[in-house]
């Protein structure tokens, strides 16, 4: 799924924000912090022992409602293991603002241009960024 200031693209299909009436993400991998760390440790140990290799990323389902159509398509999760429930709730809240037009995905590119993170953010850091975007919208 690709979000831009003008619209949302999933696979070969693109919709302008003004045509999108709802955007949902289903089957989001959610785990507690302890379970995410246990999964990472288990994966590292198993890979080091050559006993098992990690599988691919989790799959989610994007559901786009635009005008009179409803399109469901599988999308790849960007999380190495899973997201926290808070991160999911904040992300879905932000998507809701994009659909309503009260926020633009330009927030994402503006943040990237200003912060240039050196590596992958931890869940607490991602939650803080999402909260920073959502707070002015409340």
Tab-separated table of C-alpha atoms in Angstrom:
chain	number	residue	atom	x	y	z
A	1	UNK	CA	0.000	0.000	0.000
A	2	UNK	CA	1.335	3.415	-0.927
A	3	UNK	CA	-0.054	6.617	0.583
A	4	UNK	CA	0.597	9.943	-1.097
A	5	UNK	CA	-0.869	13.422	-0.645
A	6	UNK	CA	-3.063	12.821	-3.710
A	7	UNK	CA	-4.329	9.314	-2.984
A	8	UNK	CA	-3.796	5.707	-2.029
A	9	UNK	CA	-2.437	2.910	-4.235
A	10	UNK	CA	-2.758	-0.789	-3.617
A	11	UNK	CA	-1.200	-3.020	-6.237
A	12	UNK	CA	-2.172	-1.706	-9.660
A	13	UNK	CA	-5.138	0.338	-8.407
A	14	UNK	CA	-5.031	3.966	-7.323
A	15	UNK	CA	-7.756	6.113	-5.779
A	16	UNK	CA	-7.782	9.849	-5.123
A	17	UNK	CA	-8.446	10.716	-1.480
A	18	UNK	CA	-11.657	12.530	-2.423
A	19	UNK	CA	-13.034	9.217	-3.765
A	20	UNK	CA	-12.021	7.081	-0.764
A	21	UNK	CA	-14.839	6.694	1.768
A	22	UNK	CA	-13.083	4.205	4.065
A	23	UNK	CA	-9.702	2.531	4.365
A	24	UNK	CA	-9.171	-0.430	6.656
A	25	UNK	CA	-6.227	-2.665	7.417
A	26	UNK	CA	-7.160	-6.118	8.703
A	27	UNK	CA	-5.111	-9.024	10.046
A	28	UNK	CA	-2.481	-6.682	11.499
A	29	UNK	CA	0.086	-8.706	13.495
A	30	UNK	CA	-0.183	-7.503	17.094
A	31	UNK	CA	1.891	-8.811	19.991
A	32	UNK	CA	2.916	-7.546	23.388
A	33	UNK	CA	6.435	-6.188	23.834
A	34	UNK	CA	7.486	-9.322	25.752
A	35	UNK	CA	6.225	-11.647	23.027
A	36	UNK	CA	7.866	-9.559	20.284
A	37	UNK	CA	11.227	-9.757	22.104
A	38	UNK	CA	10.842	-13.498	22.710
A	39	UNK	CA	10.123	-13.998	19.002
A	40	UNK	CA	13.217	-11.995	18.036
A	41	UNK	CA	15.455	-13.923	20.428
A	42	UNK	CA	14.081	-17.289	19.287
A	43	UNK	CA	14.573	-16.321	15.647
A	44	UNK	CA	18.172	-15.195	16.223
A	45	UNK	CA	19.107	-18.304	18.194
A	46	UNK	CA	17.480	-20.663	15.691
A	47	UNK	CA	19.135	-18.891	12.760
A	48	UNK	CA	22.533	-18.957	14.523
A	49	UNK	CA	22.177	-22.704	15.057
A	50	UNK	CA	21.079	-23.084	11.445
A	51	UNK	CA	18.012	-24.879	12.820
A	52	UNK	CA	15.480	-22.632	11.209
A	53	UNK	CA	15.315	-19.574	9.041
A	54	UNK	CA	12.828	-16.792	9.578
A	55	UNK	CA	9.806	-16.770	7.322
A	56	UNK	CA	8.713	-13.841	5.269
A	57	UNK	CA	6.905	-10.833	6.646
A	58	UNK	CA	3.352	-11.182	7.894
A	59	UNK	CA	0.554	-10.477	5.460
A	60	UNK	CA	-2.278	-8.084	6.188
A	61	UNK	CA	-5.357	-7.131	4.193
A	62	UNK	CA	-6.029	-3.624	2.924
A	63	UNK	CA	-9.684	-2.815	2.283
A	64	UNK	CA	-10.401	0.289	0.240
A	65	UNK	CA	-13.933	1.623	-0.082
A	66	UNK	CA	-14.204	4.133	-2.905
A	67	UNK	CA	-17.474	5.278	-4.424
A	68	UNK	CA	-19.442	2.054	-5.014
A	69	UNK	CA	-16.550	-0.384	-4.871
A	70	UNK	CA	-14.873	-2.346	-2.100
A	71	UNK	CA	-11.441	-3.756	-2.903
A	72	UNK	CA	-9.588	-6.181	-0.626
A	73	UNK	CA	-5.973	-6.962	-1.324
A	74	UNK	CA	-3.123	-8.574	0.609
A	75	UNK	CA	-0.321	-6.239	1.713
A	76	UNK	CA	2.979	-6.980	3.404
A	77	UNK	CA	3.510	-5.889	7.007
A	78	UNK	CA	6.552	-3.697	7.564
A	79	UNK	CA	6.968	-5.003	11.123
A	80	UNK	CA	9.798	-7.466	11.707
A	81	UNK	CA	7.687	-9.409	14.201
A	82	UNK	CA	4.533	-7.450	15.033
A	83	UNK	CA	3.138	-4.132	16.170
A	84	UNK	CA	1.905	-3.060	19.592
A	85	UNK	CA	-1.854	-2.601	19.929
A	86	UNK	CA	-1.278	1.093	20.674
A	87	UNK	CA	0.723	1.515	17.472
A	88	UNK	CA	-2.056	-0.146	15.475
A	89	UNK	CA	-4.730	2.036	17.090
A	90	UNK	CA	-2.738	5.218	16.420
A	91	UNK	CA	-2.007	4.188	12.818
A	92	UNK	CA	-5.650	3.390	12.095
A	93	UNK	CA	-6.623	6.726	13.650
A	94	UNK	CA	-4.216	8.529	11.346
A	95	UNK	CA	-5.568	6.640	8.313
A	96	UNK	CA	-9.039	7.779	9.333
A	97	UNK	CA	-7.863	11.406	9.241
A	98	UNK	CA	-6.393	10.876	5.767
A	99	UNK	CA	-9.744	9.518	4.539
A	100	UNK	CA	-11.693	12.413	6.092
A	101	UNK	CA	-9.245	14.946	4.665
A	102	UNK	CA	-8.324	16.375	8.070
A	103	UNK	CA	-4.688	15.286	7.585
A	104	UNK	CA	-2.451	14.523	4.629
A	105	UNK	CA	0.137	11.786	4.107
A	106	UNK	CA	2.533	14.658	3.415
A	107	UNK	CA	3.059	14.481	7.207
A	108	UNK	CA	5.018	11.286	6.562
A	109	UNK	CA	7.366	12.708	3.936
A	110	UNK	CA	7.790	15.963	5.871
A	111	UNK	CA	8.738	14.010	9.012
A	112	UNK	CA	11.183	11.864	7.032
A	113	UNK	CA	12.830	14.933	5.496
A	114	UNK	CA	13.210	16.601	8.880
A	115	UNK	CA	14.290	13.654	11.028
A	116	UNK	CA	16.147	11.237	8.728
A	117	UNK	CA	16.203	8.353	11.239
A	118	UNK	CA	19.456	6.378	11.172
A	119	UNK	CA	17.722	3.025	11.636
A	120	UNK	CA	14.435	1.320	12.227
A	121	UNK	CA	12.500	2.972	15.031
A	122	UNK	CA	11.450	0.922	18.044
A	123	UNK	CA	7.739	0.613	18.731
A	124	UNK	CA	7.829	3.239	21.509
A	125	UNK	CA	9.490	5.695	19.130
A	126	UNK	CA	6.960	4.956	16.362
A	127	UNK	CA	4.128	5.458	18.856
A	128	UNK	CA	5.612	8.832	19.870
A	129	UNK	CA	5.805	9.950	16.231
A	130	UNK	CA	2.208	8.856	15.596
A	131	UNK	CA	1.030	10.643	18.746
A	132	UNK	CA	2.832	13.784	17.601
A	133	UNK	CA	0.933	13.694	14.318
A	134	UNK	CA	-2.442	12.917	15.913
A	135	UNK	CA	-2.388	15.317	18.888
A	136	UNK	CA	-2.983	18.495	16.821
A	137	UNK	CA	-5.868	16.751	15.035
A	138	UNK	CA	-7.810	16.050	18.214
